[in-house]
Amino acid sequence: MENSKVSLKLLIDRSSHKVLFAEAGKEFVDFLFYLLALPVGTVSRLLTKKCMVGSLGNLYDRVENLSQTYIQPNKDKDSLLKPEPTWQYMNSEVIYIAPSTVNISSSDEGGFVKGVVTYMVMDDLEVKPMSTISCITVWNKINVGDMGAMEEKVVDMTMAEGLELLKASLQSKAVLTSVFLGNTKA
C-alpha cells in the first residue's frame, strides 16, 4: 500500500518555477475529493472563505459547483461537503487504497468522479473537466508569455506526497508548486 502511486502530468512555467496546472485522472481527483471526506471537510464548511488558509476553500467550492454529470451516480456531493462525524474511527488508522486499474463499468468503478474524463487541477486545487476550451481559457487567464519556458513533467504521487499535499492545502494557494517543485515561496 505504501508503494501505491498516482500519476499526473504537470505543466510547469520554468521562468517562474511554478506549476500552472496538472492534467490528472480519476485517481488523483478522487484523492483530492477524499480529503474533504476527512474531518477537515467539516472544518472547511464551518469556516468562512476569508478564514480559510490555503486551497481547501477552493476545493470545497469547486466540488459544490461541479455538475452532477461528473459525479458517480451512486454518490452524493453532500457526503464530501457535509460529512457525518465518524468519531468511532478517530482512534483507527486511516488507510487509502488506490483504486485498481482494471476496466470496469463506470457505475462500479468507485470513488467520486467518473474515470472517462481527464481533469485539470490548478495549483490552488481548483478542479474542472479538461477540454481544449478550458486550456485556452487558462492560457489567457495566466497570460503565458514565453511558450518555450513551459515544461511538461509526469510525476507519481506517493503516499508521503499525498500527506504533503494535504498539509500544503491548509497553508498555501500554490499547493502543486509547493509539493512537486519544493517552491514554498510560490
PDB file of C-alpha atoms in Angstrom:
ATOM      1  CA  MET A   1       0.000   0.000   0.000  1.00  0.00           C
ATOM      2  CA  GLU A   2       2.817   2.437   0.734  1.00  0.00           C
ATOM      3  CA  ASN A   3       4.020   1.654  -2.791  1.00  0.00           C
ATOM      4  CA  SER A   4       0.739   2.949  -4.283  1.00  0.00           C
ATOM      5  CA  LYS A   5       1.339   5.817  -6.670  1.00  0.00           C
ATOM      6  CA  VAL A   6      -0.951   8.091  -8.621  1.00  0.00           C
ATOM      7  CA  SER A   7       0.415   9.675 -11.807  1.00  0.00           C
ATOM      8  CA  LEU A   8      -0.322  13.159 -13.042  1.00  0.00           C
ATOM      9  CA  LYS A   9       1.164  15.412 -15.690  1.00  0.00           C
ATOM     10  CA  LEU A  10       2.306  18.882 -14.592  1.00  0.00           C
ATOM     11  CA  LEU A  11       2.640  21.910 -16.850  1.00  0.00           C
ATOM     12  CA  ILE A  12       5.432  23.996 -15.339  1.00  0.00           C
ATOM     13  CA  ASP A  13       6.488  27.554 -16.126  1.00  0.00           C
ATOM     14  CA  ARG A  14      10.278  27.279 -15.794  1.00  0.00           C
ATOM     15  CA  SER A  15      10.750  31.046 -15.719  1.00  0.00           C
ATOM     16  CA  SER A  16       8.611  31.486 -12.586  1.00  0.00           C
ATOM     17  CA  HIS A  17       9.263  27.949 -11.250  1.00  0.00           C
ATOM     18  CA  LYS A  18       5.508  27.378 -10.769  1.00  0.00           C
ATOM     19  CA  VAL A  19       3.054  24.668 -11.702  1.00  0.00           C
ATOM     20  CA  LEU A  20       0.405  26.164 -13.975  1.00  0.00           C
ATOM     21  CA  PHE A  21      -1.869  23.140 -13.789  1.00  0.00           C
ATOM     22  CA  ALA A  22      -1.893  19.362 -13.678  1.00  0.00           C
ATOM     23  CA  GLU A  23      -3.568  17.005 -16.093  1.00  0.00           C
ATOM     24  CA  ALA A  24      -4.987  14.361 -13.804  1.00  0.00           C
ATOM     25  CA  GLY A  25      -7.060  11.253 -13.941  1.00  0.00           C
ATOM     26  CA  LYS A  26      -9.764   9.867 -11.741  1.00  0.00           C
ATOM     27  CA  GLU A  27      -7.421   8.511  -9.062  1.00  0.00           C
ATOM     28  CA  PHE A  28      -5.839  11.902  -8.282  1.00  0.00           C
ATOM     29  CA  VAL A  29      -9.139  13.788  -8.326  1.00  0.00           C
ATOM     30  CA  ASP A  30     -10.741  11.120  -6.125  1.00  0.00           C
ATOM     31  CA  PHE A  31      -7.803  11.506  -3.720  1.00  0.00           C
ATOM     32  CA  LEU A  32      -8.386  15.278  -3.583  1.00  0.00           C
ATOM     33  CA  PHE A  33     -12.106  14.795  -3.050  1.00  0.00           C
ATOM     34  CA  TYR A  34     -11.476  12.205  -0.327  1.00  0.00           C
ATOM     35  CA  LEU A  35      -9.569  14.921   1.552  1.00  0.00           C
ATOM     36  CA  LEU A  36     -12.928  16.578   2.049  1.00  0.00           C
ATOM     37  CA  ALA A  37     -14.361  13.365   3.492  1.00  0.00           C
ATOM     38  CA  LEU A  38     -11.878  13.696   6.321  1.00  0.00           C
ATOM     39  CA  PRO A  39     -12.989  15.768   9.295  1.00  0.00           C
ATOM     40  CA  VAL A  40     -11.299  18.678   7.509  1.00  0.00           C
ATOM     41  CA  GLY A  41     -14.374  18.799   5.245  1.00  0.00           C
ATOM     42  CA  THR A  42     -16.481  19.797   8.204  1.00  0.00           C
ATOM     43  CA  VAL A  43     -13.929  22.449   9.152  1.00  0.00           C
ATOM     44  CA  SER A  44     -13.999  23.800   5.581  1.00  0.00           C
ATOM     45  CA  ARG A  45     -17.767  24.098   5.705  1.00  0.00           C
ATOM     46  CA  LEU A  46     -17.795  25.816   9.093  1.00  0.00           C
ATOM     47  CA  LEU A  47     -15.086  28.370   8.374  1.00  0.00           C
ATOM     48  CA  THR A  48     -15.815  31.348   6.167  1.00  0.00           C
ATOM     49  CA  LYS A  49     -13.770  31.622   2.974  1.00  0.00           C
ATOM     50  CA  LYS A  50     -11.915  34.629   4.435  1.00  0.00           C
ATOM     51  CA  CYS A  51     -10.751  32.492   7.356  1.00  0.00           C
ATOM     52  CA  MET A  52      -9.549  29.598   5.210  1.00  0.00           C
ATOM     53  CA  VAL A  53      -5.794  29.339   4.841  1.00  0.00           C
ATOM     54  CA  GLY A  54      -4.572  27.588   1.716  1.00  0.00           C
ATOM     55  CA  SER A  55      -6.605  25.968  -1.023  1.00  0.00           C
ATOM     56  CA  LEU A  56      -9.175  23.762   0.719  1.00  0.00           C
ATOM     57  CA  GLY A  57     -11.776  26.522   0.418  1.00  0.00           C
ATOM     58  CA  ASN A  58     -11.293  26.475  -3.359  1.00  0.00           C
ATOM     59  CA  LEU A  59     -11.565  22.683  -3.469  1.00  0.00           C
ATOM     60  CA  TYR A  60     -14.731  22.809  -1.372  1.00  0.00           C
ATOM     61  CA  ASP A  61     -16.289  25.471  -3.655  1.00  0.00           C
ATOM     62  CA  ARG A  62     -15.378  23.519  -6.787  1.00  0.00           C
ATOM     63  CA  VAL A  63     -16.905  20.300  -5.514  1.00  0.00           C
ATOM     64  CA  GLU A  64     -20.005  22.242  -4.514  1.00  0.00           C
ATOM     65  CA  ASN A  65     -20.249  23.759  -8.008  1.00  0.00           C
ATOM     66  CA  LEU A  66     -19.189  20.684 -10.001  1.00  0.00           C
ATOM     67  CA  SER A  67     -22.032  19.430 -12.179  1.00  0.00           C
ATOM     68  CA  GLN A  68     -23.668  16.209 -11.041  1.00  0.00           C
ATOM     69  CA  THR A  69     -22.846  14.938 -14.561  1.00  0.00           C
ATOM     70  CA  TYR A  70     -19.261  14.253 -13.401  1.00  0.00           C
ATOM     71  CA  ILE A  71     -20.203  12.586 -10.133  1.00  0.00           C
ATOM     72  CA  GLN A  72     -20.736   8.841  -9.837  1.00  0.00           C
ATOM     73  CA  PRO A  73     -24.475   8.001  -9.987  1.00  0.00           C
ATOM     74  CA  ASN A  74     -24.376   6.324  -6.576  1.00  0.00           C
ATOM     75  CA  LYS A  75     -22.543   9.240  -4.885  1.00  0.00           C
ATOM     76  CA  ASP A  76     -23.826  12.438  -3.376  1.00  0.00           C
ATOM     77  CA  LYS A  77     -21.702  15.600  -3.100  1.00  0.00           C
ATOM     78  CA  ASP A  78     -23.073  16.113   0.417  1.00  0.00           C
ATOM     79  CA  SER A  79     -21.036  13.102   1.548  1.00  0.00           C
ATOM     80  CA  LEU A  80     -17.987  15.285   0.788  1.00  0.00           C
ATOM     81  CA  LEU A  81     -19.368  18.704   1.678  1.00  0.00           C
ATOM     82  CA  LYS A  82     -21.235  17.743   4.860  1.00  0.00           C
ATOM     83  CA  PRO A  83     -19.685  14.510   6.102  1.00  0.00           C
ATOM     84  CA  GLU A  84     -21.236  12.762   9.054  1.00  0.00           C
ATOM     85  CA  PRO A  85     -18.962  12.732  12.100  1.00  0.00           C
ATOM     86  CA  THR A  86     -17.101   9.443  12.393  1.00  0.00           C
ATOM     87  CA  TRP A  87     -15.998   9.612  15.989  1.00  0.00           C
ATOM     88  CA  GLN A  88     -15.800   5.849  16.334  1.00  0.00           C
ATOM     89  CA  TYR A  89     -12.995   5.840  13.740  1.00  0.00           C
ATOM     90  CA  MET A  90     -10.909   8.595  15.275  1.00  0.00           C
ATOM     91  CA  ASN A  91      -8.645   6.111  17.072  1.00  0.00           C
ATOM     92  CA  SER A  92      -8.226   3.905  13.993  1.00  0.00           C
ATOM     93  CA  GLU A  93      -5.558   4.203  11.361  1.00  0.00           C
ATOM     94  CA  VAL A  94      -6.899   5.785   8.147  1.00  0.00           C
ATOM     95  CA  ILE A  95      -5.900   3.773   5.117  1.00  0.00           C
ATOM     96  CA  TYR A  96      -6.070   4.931   1.491  1.00  0.00           C
ATOM     97  CA  ILE A  97      -6.248   2.157  -1.054  1.00  0.00           C
ATOM     98  CA  ALA A  98      -5.732   3.271  -4.641  1.00  0.00           C
ATOM     99  CA  PRO A  99      -8.450   2.018  -6.987  1.00  0.00           C
ATOM    100  CA  SER A 100      -7.419  -0.877  -9.206  1.00  0.00           C
ATOM    101  CA  THR A 101      -6.650  -0.197 -12.839  1.00  0.00           C
ATOM    102  CA  VAL A 102      -8.989  -2.935 -14.061  1.00  0.00           C
ATOM    103  CA  ASN A 103     -11.520  -1.662 -16.600  1.00  0.00           C
ATOM    104  CA  ILE A 104     -14.992  -1.943 -15.128  1.00  0.00           C
ATOM    105  CA  SER A 105     -18.241  -0.152 -15.847  1.00  0.00           C
ATOM    106  CA  SER A 106     -18.344   3.480 -14.714  1.00  0.00           C
ATOM    107  CA  SER A 107     -21.103   2.898 -12.161  1.00  0.00           C
ATOM    108  CA  ASP A 108     -18.963   0.235 -10.448  1.00  0.00           C
ATOM    109  CA  GLU A 109     -15.596   1.977 -10.544  1.00  0.00           C
ATOM    110  CA  GLY A 110     -15.864   3.550  -7.091  1.00  0.00           C
ATOM    111  CA  GLY A 111     -14.609   6.914  -5.957  1.00  0.00           C
ATOM    112  CA  PHE A 112     -16.377  10.204  -6.539  1.00  0.00           C
ATOM    113  CA  VAL A 113     -15.735  11.181 -10.149  1.00  0.00           C
ATOM    114  CA  LYS A 114     -16.035   9.325 -13.409  1.00  0.00           C
ATOM    115  CA  GLY A 115     -12.915   7.822 -14.919  1.00  0.00           C
ATOM    116  CA  VAL A 116     -13.704   8.551 -18.559  1.00  0.00           C
ATOM    117  CA  VAL A 117     -12.802  12.224 -18.077  1.00  0.00           C
ATOM    118  CA  THR A 118      -9.388  13.888 -17.768  1.00  0.00           C
ATOM    119  CA  TYR A 119      -9.386  16.660 -15.181  1.00  0.00           C
ATOM    120  CA  MET A 120      -7.496  19.936 -14.955  1.00  0.00           C
ATOM    121  CA  VAL A 121      -6.239  20.638 -11.433  1.00  0.00           C
ATOM    122  CA  MET A 122      -4.951  24.160 -10.894  1.00  0.00           C
ATOM    123  CA  ASP A 123      -2.120  24.983  -8.498  1.00  0.00           C
ATOM    124  CA  ASP A 124      -4.722  26.086  -5.931  1.00  0.00           C
ATOM    125  CA  LEU A 125      -6.590  22.744  -6.337  1.00  0.00           C
ATOM    126  CA  GLU A 126      -9.414  24.140  -8.446  1.00  0.00           C
ATOM    127  CA  VAL A 127     -10.710  21.061 -10.287  1.00  0.00           C
ATOM    128  CA  LYS A 128     -12.605  21.028 -13.571  1.00  0.00           C
ATOM    129  CA  PRO A 129     -13.038  18.704 -16.514  1.00  0.00           C
ATOM    130  CA  MET A 130     -10.238  19.285 -19.023  1.00  0.00           C
ATOM    131  CA  SER A 131     -11.088  20.400 -22.524  1.00  0.00           C
ATOM    132  CA  THR A 132      -9.496  22.428 -25.293  1.00  0.00           C
ATOM    133  CA  ILE A 133     -11.641  25.419 -24.319  1.00  0.00           C
ATOM    134  CA  SER A 134     -10.647  25.189 -20.643  1.00  0.00           C
ATOM    135  CA  CYS A 135      -6.948  25.027 -21.629  1.00  0.00           C
ATOM    136  CA  ILE A 136      -7.261  28.117 -23.846  1.00  0.00           C
ATOM    137  CA  THR A 137      -9.108  29.938 -21.072  1.00  0.00           C
ATOM    138  CA  VAL A 138      -6.352  29.098 -18.586  1.00  0.00           C
ATOM    139  CA  TRP A 139      -3.621  30.197 -21.016  1.00  0.00           C
ATOM    140  CA  ASN A 140      -5.380  33.545 -21.452  1.00  0.00           C
ATOM    141  CA  LYS A 141      -6.070  33.934 -17.722  1.00  0.00           C
ATOM    142  CA  ILE A 142      -2.481  33.331 -16.614  1.00  0.00           C
ATOM    143  CA  ASN A 143      -1.085  35.335 -19.549  1.00  0.00           C
ATOM    144  CA  VAL A 144       1.622  32.921 -20.651  1.00  0.00           C
ATOM    145  CA  GLY A 145       4.257  34.930 -22.479  1.00  0.00           C
ATOM    146  CA  ASP A 146       7.070  32.570 -23.416  1.00  0.00           C
ATOM    147  CA  MET A 147       5.787  29.215 -24.638  1.00  0.00           C
ATOM    148  CA  GLY A 148       9.407  27.988 -24.676  1.00  0.00           C
ATOM    149  CA  ALA A 149       9.523  28.324 -20.889  1.00  0.00           C
ATOM    150  CA  MET A 150       6.804  25.699 -20.485  1.00  0.00           C
ATOM    151  CA  GLU A 151       7.814  22.212 -19.389  1.00  0.00           C
ATOM    152  CA  GLU A 152       5.711  19.072 -19.109  1.00  0.00           C
ATOM    153  CA  LYS A 153       6.617  16.745 -16.261  1.00  0.00           C
ATOM    154  CA  VAL A 154       4.983  13.464 -15.256  1.00  0.00           C
ATOM    155  CA  VAL A 155       5.071  12.791 -11.525  1.00  0.00           C
ATOM    156  CA  ASP A 156       3.996   9.817  -9.452  1.00  0.00           C
ATOM    157  CA  MET A 157       2.433  10.993  -6.207  1.00  0.00           C
ATOM    158  CA  THR A 158       3.360   8.697  -3.345  1.00  0.00           C
ATOM    159  CA  MET A 159       1.540   8.416  -0.036  1.00  0.00           C
ATOM    160  CA  ALA A 160       4.136  10.729   1.553  1.00  0.00           C
ATOM    161  CA  GLU A 161       3.474  13.351  -1.129  1.00  0.00           C
ATOM    162  CA  GLY A 162      -0.254  12.872  -0.582  1.00  0.00           C
ATOM    163  CA  LEU A 163       0.247  13.820   3.044  1.00  0.00           C
ATOM    164  CA  GLU A 164       2.379  16.799   1.974  1.00  0.00           C
ATOM    165  CA  LEU A 165      -0.415  17.812  -0.391  1.00  0.00           C
ATOM    166  CA  LEU A 166      -2.915  17.782   2.475  1.00  0.00           C
ATOM    167  CA  LYS A 167      -0.572  19.862   4.628  1.00  0.00           C
ATOM    168  CA  ALA A 168       0.179  22.332   1.800  1.00  0.00           C
ATOM    169  CA  SER A 169      -3.531  22.693   1.023  1.00  0.00           C
ATOM    170  CA  LEU A 170      -4.009  24.067   4.530  1.00  0.00           C
ATOM    171  CA  GLN A 171      -1.124  26.534   4.179  1.00  0.00           C
ATOM    172  CA  SER A 172      -0.817  27.625   0.575  1.00  0.00           C
ATOM    173  CA  LYS A 173      -2.614  28.739  -2.567  1.00  0.00           C
ATOM    174  CA  ALA A 174       0.192  27.161  -4.640  1.00  0.00           C
ATOM    175  CA  VAL A 175      -0.221  23.572  -3.491  1.00  0.00           C
ATOM    176  CA  LEU A 176       1.096  21.690  -6.525  1.00  0.00           C
ATOM    177  CA  THR A 177       4.105  24.002  -6.827  1.00  0.00           C
ATOM    178  CA  SER A 178       4.890  23.558  -3.143  1.00  0.00           C
ATOM    179  CA  VAL A 179       4.599  19.764  -3.158  1.00  0.00           C
ATOM    180  CA  PHE A 180       6.094  18.825  -6.528  1.00  0.00           C
ATOM    181  CA  LEU A 181       8.640  21.610  -7.079  1.00  0.00           C
ATOM    182  CA  GLY A 182       9.517  22.355  -3.461  1.00  0.00           C
ATOM    183  CA  ASN A 183       8.876  26.046  -4.052  1.00  0.00           C
ATOM    184  CA  THR A 184       7.315  27.230  -0.795  1.00  0.00           C
ATOM    185  CA  LYS A 185       7.549  30.903  -1.813  1.00  0.00           C
ATOM    186  CA  ALA A 186       5.037  30.426  -4.675  1.00  0.00           C
TER     187      ALA A 186
END
